[in-house]
XYZ file of N, CA, C and O in Angstrom:
608
model
N 196.940 -82.766 25.162
C 197.309 -81.492 25.174
C 196.750 -80.519 26.598
O 195.543 -80.623 26.845
N 197.291 -79.962 27.481
C 196.666 -79.275 28.549
C 196.398 -78.073 27.822
O 196.985 -77.366 26.923
N 194.789 -77.647 28.063
C 194.506 -76.607 27.619
C 194.074 -75.389 28.510
O 193.653 -74.408 28.047
N 193.999 -75.706 30.018
C 193.597 -74.741 30.962
C 192.114 -74.159 30.708
O 192.081 -73.132 31.083
N 191.476 -75.475 30.480
C 189.946 -75.007 30.017
C 188.692 -75.311 30.903
O 189.396 -76.422 32.023
N 188.236 -74.476 31.263
C 187.034 -75.094 31.932
C 185.740 -75.243 31.671
O 184.890 -74.325 31.166
N 185.290 -76.556 31.129
C 183.825 -76.531 30.515
C 182.952 -76.384 31.430
O 183.353 -76.879 32.441
N 181.844 -75.986 30.874
C 180.490 -76.032 31.873
C 179.295 -77.076 31.348
O 179.304 -76.837 30.207
N 179.131 -77.773 32.166
C 178.128 -78.654 31.928
C 176.955 -78.616 32.255
O 176.626 -77.760 33.490
N 175.562 -78.544 31.384
C 174.542 -78.126 31.703
C 173.850 -79.365 30.687
O 173.225 -78.989 29.880
N 172.975 -79.920 31.575
C 172.182 -81.084 30.714
C 171.118 -80.548 30.389
O 170.752 -80.821 29.375
N 170.338 -79.426 30.783
C 169.312 -78.721 30.690
C 169.198 -78.374 29.271
O 168.354 -77.999 28.745
N 170.405 -78.205 28.572
C 170.134 -77.756 27.157
C 170.285 -78.880 26.391
O 171.571 -79.375 26.016
N 169.166 -79.652 25.620
C 169.074 -80.510 24.798
C 169.825 -80.458 23.706
O 169.946 -79.589 23.168
N 170.633 -81.686 23.720
C 171.294 -81.869 22.292
C 170.843 -83.068 21.387
O 171.347 -83.177 20.425
N 169.369 -83.675 22.134
C 169.011 -84.882 21.312
C 167.722 -84.726 21.589
O 167.260 -84.567 22.500
N 167.069 -85.685 20.706
C 165.552 -85.616 20.998
C 165.177 -87.176 21.894
O 166.544 -87.393 22.110
N 164.418 -86.864 22.888
C 164.157 -87.959 23.337
C 164.178 -89.504 22.728
O 164.547 -90.446 23.438
N 163.462 -89.592 21.705
C 163.089 -90.590 21.298
C 164.469 -91.106 21.004
O 164.774 -92.539 20.722
N 165.455 -90.219 20.551
C 166.670 -91.129 19.873
C 167.749 -91.031 21.013
O 168.422 -92.103 20.884
N 167.595 -90.614 21.932
C 168.076 -91.023 23.166
C 167.732 -92.190 23.666
O 168.452 -93.429 24.000
N 166.462 -92.638 23.942
C 166.135 -93.834 24.120
C 166.641 -95.123 23.516
O 166.755 -96.294 23.812
N 166.794 -94.963 21.876
C 166.947 -95.572 21.175
C 168.519 -96.104 21.286
O 168.828 -96.819 21.288
N 169.665 -95.258 21.228
C 170.390 -95.416 21.828
C 170.893 -96.176 22.659
O 171.849 -97.058 23.386
N 170.340 -95.854 23.884
C 170.270 -96.407 25.563
C 170.305 -97.615 25.665
O 170.851 -98.688 25.666
N 168.965 -97.744 24.646
C 168.416 -99.261 24.755
C 169.414 -100.182 23.654
O 169.590 -101.451 23.791
N 169.870 -99.651 22.897
C 170.933 -100.403 21.559
C 172.205 -100.599 22.952
O 172.616 -101.930 22.585
N 172.822 -100.016 23.632
C 173.655 -100.195 24.764
C 173.191 -101.253 25.243
O 174.340 -102.092 25.693
N 172.345 -101.220 25.762
C 171.832 -102.418 26.906
C 171.658 -103.630 26.587
O 172.084 -104.398 26.860
N 171.272 -103.646 24.959
C 171.165 -104.891 24.154
C 172.484 -105.468 24.028
O 172.812 -106.713 23.997
N 173.477 -104.545 24.193
C 174.734 -105.238 23.980
C 175.344 -105.498 25.077
O 176.814 -105.834 25.312
N 174.959 -105.440 26.194
C 175.491 -105.367 27.671
C 176.705 -104.783 28.038
O 177.169 -105.062 28.427
N 176.614 -103.164 27.576
C 177.395 -102.120 27.746
C 176.984 -101.628 28.968
O 175.712 -101.349 29.305
N 177.865 -100.639 29.365
C 177.521 -99.813 30.577
C 176.826 -98.478 30.119
O 177.115 -98.093 29.040
N 175.554 -98.538 30.616
C 174.905 -97.624 30.239
C 175.060 -96.033 31.348
O 174.862 -96.425 32.578
N 175.531 -94.967 30.769
C 175.234 -93.838 31.542
C 174.335 -92.774 31.107
O 174.659 -92.375 30.072
N 173.252 -92.575 31.555
C 172.227 -91.869 30.871
C 172.238 -90.091 31.000
O 171.568 -89.825 30.007
N 172.996 -89.972 32.066
C 173.563 -88.311 32.005
C 172.030 -87.579 32.058
O 172.175 -86.343 31.494
N 171.244 -87.823 32.926
C 170.123 -86.993 32.832
C 169.963 -86.083 34.266
O 169.447 -85.454 34.735
N 171.381 -86.007 34.708
C 171.316 -85.198 35.802
C 172.963 -84.250 35.494
O 174.174 -84.626 34.983
N 173.164 -83.010 35.770
C 174.233 -82.059 35.322
C 175.478 -82.813 35.969
O 176.812 -83.091 35.540
N 175.238 -83.288 37.236
C 176.521 -83.657 38.142
C 176.890 -84.657 37.614
O 178.512 -84.918 37.243
N 175.974 -85.987 37.054
C 176.370 -87.237 36.281
C 177.339 -86.859 34.935
O 177.942 -87.581 34.509
N 176.674 -85.852 34.301
C 177.058 -85.843 32.862
C 178.174 -85.082 33.399
O 179.612 -85.591 32.407
N 178.603 -84.182 34.173
C 179.922 -83.432 34.277
C 181.082 -84.684 34.821
O 182.178 -84.458 34.108
N 180.534 -85.441 35.625
C 181.577 -86.349 35.970
C 181.918 -87.270 34.944
O 182.949 -87.842 34.894
N 180.953 -87.749 34.226
C 181.393 -88.581 33.055
C 182.251 -87.910 31.799
O 183.340 -88.303 31.515
N 181.664 -86.574 31.667
C 182.966 -86.069 30.827
C 184.334 -85.761 31.381
O 185.164 -85.822 30.514
N 184.329 -85.617 32.742
C 185.702 -85.499 33.289
C 186.436 -86.912 32.987
O 187.818 -86.907 33.006
N 185.610 -87.858 33.260
C 186.278 -89.420 32.768
C 186.794 -89.094 31.502
O 187.877 -90.035 30.997
N 186.168 -88.884 30.576
C 186.364 -88.803 29.012
C 187.643 -87.952 28.484
O 188.257 -88.350 27.879
N 188.013 -87.031 29.143
C 188.754 -85.907 29.050
C 189.943 -86.363 29.892
O 190.649 -85.515 29.982
N 189.713 -86.848 30.883
C 190.586 -87.734 32.110
C 191.141 -86.287 32.665
O 192.452 -85.819 32.656
N 190.027 -85.629 33.198
C 190.344 -84.281 33.591
C 191.046 -84.401 35.038
O 190.971 -85.267 35.685
N 191.780 -83.179 35.523
C 192.907 -83.390 36.895
C 191.861 -83.056 37.628
O 192.013 -83.768 38.876
N 190.846 -81.799 37.467
C 189.716 -81.479 38.912
C 188.694 -81.867 38.046
O 188.477 -80.979 36.965
N 187.672 -81.911 39.038
C 186.043 -81.836 38.401
C 185.865 -81.012 39.673
O 185.663 -81.274 40.829
N 185.052 -80.068 39.562
C 184.491 -78.999 40.345
C 182.768 -79.048 39.866
O 182.634 -78.518 39.040
N 182.278 -79.840 41.394
C 180.603 -79.777 41.271
C 180.088 -78.300 42.241
O 180.599 -78.132 43.350
N 179.593 -77.268 41.398
C 179.037 -76.449 42.315
C 177.717 -76.640 42.639
O 176.999 -77.156 41.786
N 177.167 -76.384 43.686
C 175.897 -76.376 44.452
C 175.429 -75.236 45.513
O 176.006 -74.662 45.256
N 174.385 -75.315 46.120
C 173.952 -74.145 46.888
C 174.536 -74.407 47.977
O 174.430 -73.617 49.008
N 175.178 -75.609 48.448
C 175.876 -75.576 49.659
C 177.408 -75.643 49.735
O 177.914 -75.400 48.585
N 177.864 -75.584 50.851
C 179.574 -75.303 50.984
C 180.128 -77.021 50.571
O 181.372 -76.944 50.657
N 179.322 -77.951 50.469
C 180.057 -78.814 50.216
C 178.919 -80.152 50.874
O 177.754 -80.256 50.726
N 179.484 -81.297 51.077
C 178.669 -82.555 52.053
C 178.774 -82.377 52.965
O 179.958 -82.013 54.065
N 177.846 -82.707 54.066
C 177.788 -82.467 55.931
C 177.495 -83.853 56.207
O 176.740 -84.388 55.441
N 177.924 -84.067 57.427
C 177.687 -85.175 58.404
C 176.162 -85.090 58.550
O 175.402 -85.907 58.703
N 175.548 -83.529 58.769
C 174.347 -83.234 59.352
C 174.164 -81.936 58.633
O 174.784 -80.734 58.867
N 173.271 -82.207 57.521
C 172.824 -81.252 56.680
C 172.225 -79.798 57.342
O 172.223 -78.866 56.914
N 171.873 -79.878 58.701
C 170.947 -78.752 59.373
C 171.960 -78.075 60.203
O 171.933 -77.204 60.825
N 173.565 -78.673 60.231
C 174.609 -77.985 61.225
C 175.653 -77.961 60.273
O 176.408 -78.679 59.697
N 175.682 -76.351 59.889
C 176.889 -76.134 58.899
C 178.177 -76.274 59.496
O 179.228 -76.457 58.799
N 178.150 -76.978 60.758
C 179.618 -77.150 61.570
C 179.973 -78.577 60.740
O 181.449 -78.589 61.457
N 179.250 -79.027 60.395
C 179.856 -80.432 59.891
C 180.306 -81.005 58.805
O 179.744 -81.711 58.338
N 180.363 -79.607 58.052
C 181.047 -79.852 56.776
C 182.244 -81.122 56.617
O 183.112 -80.794 57.357
N 182.074 -81.763 55.849
C 183.183 -82.571 55.905
C 184.254 -81.693 54.777
O 183.653 -81.945 53.443
N 185.111 -81.474 55.184
C 186.377 -80.933 54.280
C 186.960 -81.985 53.130
O 187.525 -81.327 52.322
N 187.543 -83.026 53.772
C 188.051 -84.039 53.155
C 187.446 -85.441 52.964
O 187.357 -85.744 54.148
N 187.275 -85.988 51.606
C 187.063 -87.147 51.670
C 188.235 -88.258 51.046
O 188.399 -87.860 49.465
N 188.673 -88.834 51.430
C 190.229 -89.237 51.106
C 190.907 -90.524 51.659
O 189.876 -91.248 52.364
N 191.684 -90.899 51.042
C 192.292 -92.321 51.481
C 193.525 -92.744 51.083
O 194.202 -91.508 50.093
N 194.269 -93.325 51.140
C 195.683 -93.779 50.584
C 195.667 -94.671 48.842
O 196.961 -94.520 48.536
N 194.712 -94.824 48.923
C 194.438 -95.320 47.297
C 192.978 -95.359 46.978
O 192.087 -94.844 47.734
N 192.763 -95.721 45.906
C 191.436 -95.336 45.221
C 190.087 -96.325 46.135
O 189.244 -95.603 46.163
N 190.655 -97.246 46.320
C 189.764 -98.325 47.158
C 189.447 -97.493 48.252
O 187.954 -97.625 48.779
N 190.127 -97.040 48.801
C 189.834 -96.544 50.308
C 189.122 -95.369 50.161
O 188.154 -95.014 50.969
N 189.594 -94.060 49.083
C 188.468 -93.091 48.913
C 187.130 -93.418 48.562
O 186.000 -93.093 49.086
N 187.053 -94.717 47.725
C 185.748 -95.447 47.429
C 184.941 -95.785 48.394
O 183.850 -95.372 48.690
N 185.495 -96.311 49.311
C 184.829 -97.056 50.733
C 184.571 -95.660 51.639
O 183.546 -95.700 51.918
N 185.292 -94.707 51.415
C 185.117 -93.311 52.247
C 183.672 -92.671 51.490
O 182.755 -92.030 52.485
N 183.609 -92.465 50.378
C 182.631 -91.858 49.812
C 181.344 -92.477 50.113
O 180.207 -92.047 50.345
N 181.207 -93.755 50.206
C 180.335 -94.643 50.377
C 179.881 -94.770 51.828
O 178.481 -94.135 52.117
N 181.076 -94.369 52.563
C 180.430 -93.847 54.219
C 179.911 -92.700 54.298
O 178.917 -92.173 54.510
N 180.059 -91.545 53.428
C 179.689 -90.337 53.658
C 178.343 -90.355 52.816
O 177.536 -89.340 53.708
N 177.812 -91.188 51.973
C 176.577 -91.376 51.421
C 175.715 -91.656 52.628
O 174.726 -91.114 52.416
N 175.905 -92.084 53.439
C 175.272 -92.483 54.519
C 174.384 -91.534 55.370
O 173.742 -91.341 56.043
N 175.398 -90.349 55.496
C 174.929 -88.648 55.866
C 173.844 -88.078 55.089
O 173.255 -87.387 55.611
N 173.689 -88.554 53.629
C 173.065 -87.411 52.905
C 171.666 -87.882 52.904
O 171.143 -89.323 52.734
N 170.625 -86.959 52.586
C 169.381 -87.460 52.694
C 168.662 -86.114 52.237
O 169.021 -84.971 52.299
N 167.501 -86.631 51.165
C 167.159 -85.269 50.411
C 167.873 -84.469 49.545
O 168.945 -85.003 49.394
N 167.255 -83.522 48.989
C 167.656 -82.585 48.353
C 167.584 -81.380 48.489
O 166.539 -81.066 49.451
N 168.498 -80.021 48.299
C 168.135 -78.955 48.610
C 167.074 -78.200 47.720
O 166.386 -77.265 48.357
N 166.440 -78.683 46.715
C 165.271 -78.212 45.835
C 164.571 -78.943 45.336
O 165.205 -80.179 44.999
N 163.553 -78.994 44.730
C 162.503 -80.185 44.025
C 163.318 -80.210 42.779
O 164.110 -79.437 42.184
N 163.536 -81.619 42.468
C 163.914 -81.989 41.080
C 165.190 -82.101 41.359
O 165.890 -82.946 40.289
N 166.094 -81.791 42.266
C 167.494 -82.175 42.266
C 167.475 -83.214 43.379
O 166.912 -83.886 43.676
N 168.796 -84.286 42.841
C 169.182 -85.514 43.556
C 170.079 -85.454 44.474
O 169.710 -86.298 45.251
N 170.227 -84.359 45.357
C 170.997 -84.267 46.308
C 172.238 -84.513 46.380
O 173.063 -84.931 45.537
N 172.680 -84.579 47.674
C 174.317 -84.691 48.027
C 174.926 -85.902 47.464
O 175.937 -86.691 47.198
N 173.649 -87.228 47.882
C 174.007 -88.568 47.819
C 174.574 -89.153 46.571
O 175.241 -89.389 46.202
N 173.145 -88.439 45.689
C 173.705 -88.701 44.040
C 175.226 -88.116 43.723
O 175.908 -88.567 43.046
N 175.354 -86.602 44.076
C 176.648 -86.153 43.735
C 178.039 -87.301 44.134
O 178.687 -87.417 43.189
N 177.733 -87.790 45.212
C 178.869 -88.302 45.882
C 179.028 -89.923 44.504
O 179.876 -90.175 44.518
N 177.522 -90.362 44.463
C 177.906 -91.396 43.515
C 178.177 -91.151 42.287
O 178.695 -91.878 41.600
N 177.913 -90.050 41.562
C 178.010 -89.775 40.370
C 179.966 -89.275 40.262
O 180.426 -89.770 39.412
N 180.389 -88.704 41.152
C 181.940 -88.522 40.944
C 182.806 -90.003 41.308
O 183.815 -89.837 41.219
N 182.067 -91.013 41.848
C 182.792 -92.129 41.679
C 183.643 -92.526 40.576
O 184.928 -92.943 40.750
N 183.029 -92.528 39.449
C 183.720 -92.869 38.493
C 185.215 -91.966 38.022
O 186.188 -92.337 37.490
N 185.153 -90.820 38.298
C 186.018 -89.423 37.917
C 187.263 -89.953 39.269
O 188.377 -89.978 38.930
N 186.598 -90.401 40.229
C 187.927 -90.659 41.518
C 188.427 -91.621 40.784
O 189.483 -91.855 41.031
N 188.147 -92.602 40.427
C 188.440 -94.098 39.946
C 189.676 -93.876 38.884
O 190.929 -94.651 39.040
N 189.606 -92.886 38.043
C 190.563 -92.657 37.134
C 191.669 -91.522 37.378
O 192.619 -91.089 36.765
N 191.387 -91.084 38.860
C 192.430 -90.029 39.518
C 191.994 -88.754 39.613
O 192.797 -87.663 39.900
N 190.608 -88.398 39.000
C 190.301 -86.936 39.448
C 190.183 -86.352 40.493
O 189.510 -87.317 41.381
N 190.587 -85.302 40.826
C 190.404 -84.706 41.938
C 188.922 -84.077 42.014
O 188.747 -83.710 40.966
N 188.107 -84.460 42.922
C 186.999 -83.902 42.694
C 186.582 -82.788 43.923
O 187.021 -82.842 45.203
N 185.955 -81.585 43.631
C 185.662 -80.489 44.720
C 184.289 -80.391 44.387
O 183.764 -79.743 43.464
N 183.686 -80.230 45.741
C 182.049 -80.052 45.791
C 181.923 -78.507 46.549
O 182.391 -78.844 47.704
N 181.347 -77.689 45.960
C 181.659 -76.075 46.667
C 180.287 -75.248 46.294
O 179.427 -75.730 45.141
N 180.374 -74.712 47.182
C 178.952 -73.626 46.633
C 179.460 -72.525 45.445
O 180.637 -72.412 45.568
N 178.195 -72.332 44.721
C 178.820 -71.524 43.341
C 178.465 -69.961 43.814
O 178.991 -69.337 43.022
N 178.326 -69.726 45.026
C 178.503 -68.208 45.824
C 180.141 -67.792 46.009
O 180.140 -66.800 45.907
N 180.980 -69.156 45.604
C 182.430 -68.645 45.515
C 183.060 -68.501 44.402
O 182.472 -69.122 43.382
N 184.025 -67.862 44.137
C 184.433 -67.632 42.701
C 185.357 -69.047 42.458
O 186.063 -69.773 43.264
N 185.469 -69.395 41.478
C 186.191 -70.904 41.057
C 187.806 -70.564 41.241
O 188.394 -71.451 42.194
N 188.283 -69.604 41.263
C 189.494 -69.263 41.591
C 189.902 -69.488 43.397
O 190.864 -70.082 43.668
N 189.176 -68.858 43.768
C 188.518 -69.020 45.321
C 188.561 -70.717 45.843
O 189.230 -71.321 46.766
N 187.722 -71.328 45.029
C 187.425 -72.654 45.454
C 188.887 -73.466 44.639
O 189.056 -74.247 45.815
N 189.472 -72.985 43.641
C 190.491 -74.059 43.166
C 191.700 -73.928 44.223
O 192.698 -74.691 44.616
N 191.997 -72.592 44.935
C 193.046 -72.500 45.354
C 192.892 -72.947 47.006
O 193.593 -72.906 47.887
N 191.667 -73.222 47.282
C 191.606 -73.762 49.051
C 190.958 -72.705 49.883
O 190.800 -72.592 50.839
N 190.706 -71.425 49.300
C 190.549 -70.260 49.682
C 188.734 -70.769 50.592
O 188.567 -69.894 51.340
N 188.279 -71.071 49.554
C 186.765 -71.401 49.469
C 186.133 -72.710 50.537
O 186.985 -73.552 50.335
N 185.279 -72.577 51.673
C 185.206 -74.030 52.033
C 184.496 -74.897 50.856
O 183.650 -74.263 49.886
N 184.769 -76.010 50.915
C 184.267 -77.182 50.251
C 184.611 -78.511 51.003
O 185.093 -78.633 51.912
N 184.230 -79.514 50.053
C 184.672 -81.053 50.323
C 185.612 -81.508 49.033
O 185.075 -81.297 48.039
N 186.648 -81.640 49.356
C 187.661 -82.228 48.706
C 187.796 -83.853 48.540
O 187.841 -84.323 49.809
N 187.674 -84.436 47.565
C 187.836 -85.675 47.361
C 189.121 -86.193 46.294
O 189.180 -85.876 45.494
N 189.454 -87.465 46.982
C 190.863 -87.674 46.124
C 191.376 -88.853 47.177
O 191.716 -88.740 48.145
N 192.628 -89.103 46.171
C 193.751 -90.024 47.150
C 194.702 -88.917 47.688
O 195.060 -87.881 46.635
N 195.072 -89.387 48.816
C 196.115 -88.477 49.656
C 197.436 -88.179 48.959
O 197.927 -89.426 47.947
């Protein structure tokens, strides 16, 4: 059922103890299950988007999206797309090559954002990476600069 909800994902608000988390992760690894640790807000948001089969995943950041050259704002990559999921994933991987470093200490940077959103893209979720300085309404409507990712 569609709820028109916008959940806010923030890993920094702990929901379990470190010891319990490690035990659960090791248990899954022992069963040869895929393990997603969700130690990053973007990774957590992407995994939740997969679980709820979200139409759109919005990743807010301090930049306006993904750049070919992070020192040149004119190189914003406005769209990472393809004719099918496989082509989109290949294009995401290609764009990861442009990403170096992070905007602040402790952040994983644009490359990690692109890696984390691949699972969501695989299930058909449209992904938008945009600056938190813009309103969600402007980002979703396309009025704000952003990097939009998905099948054409």
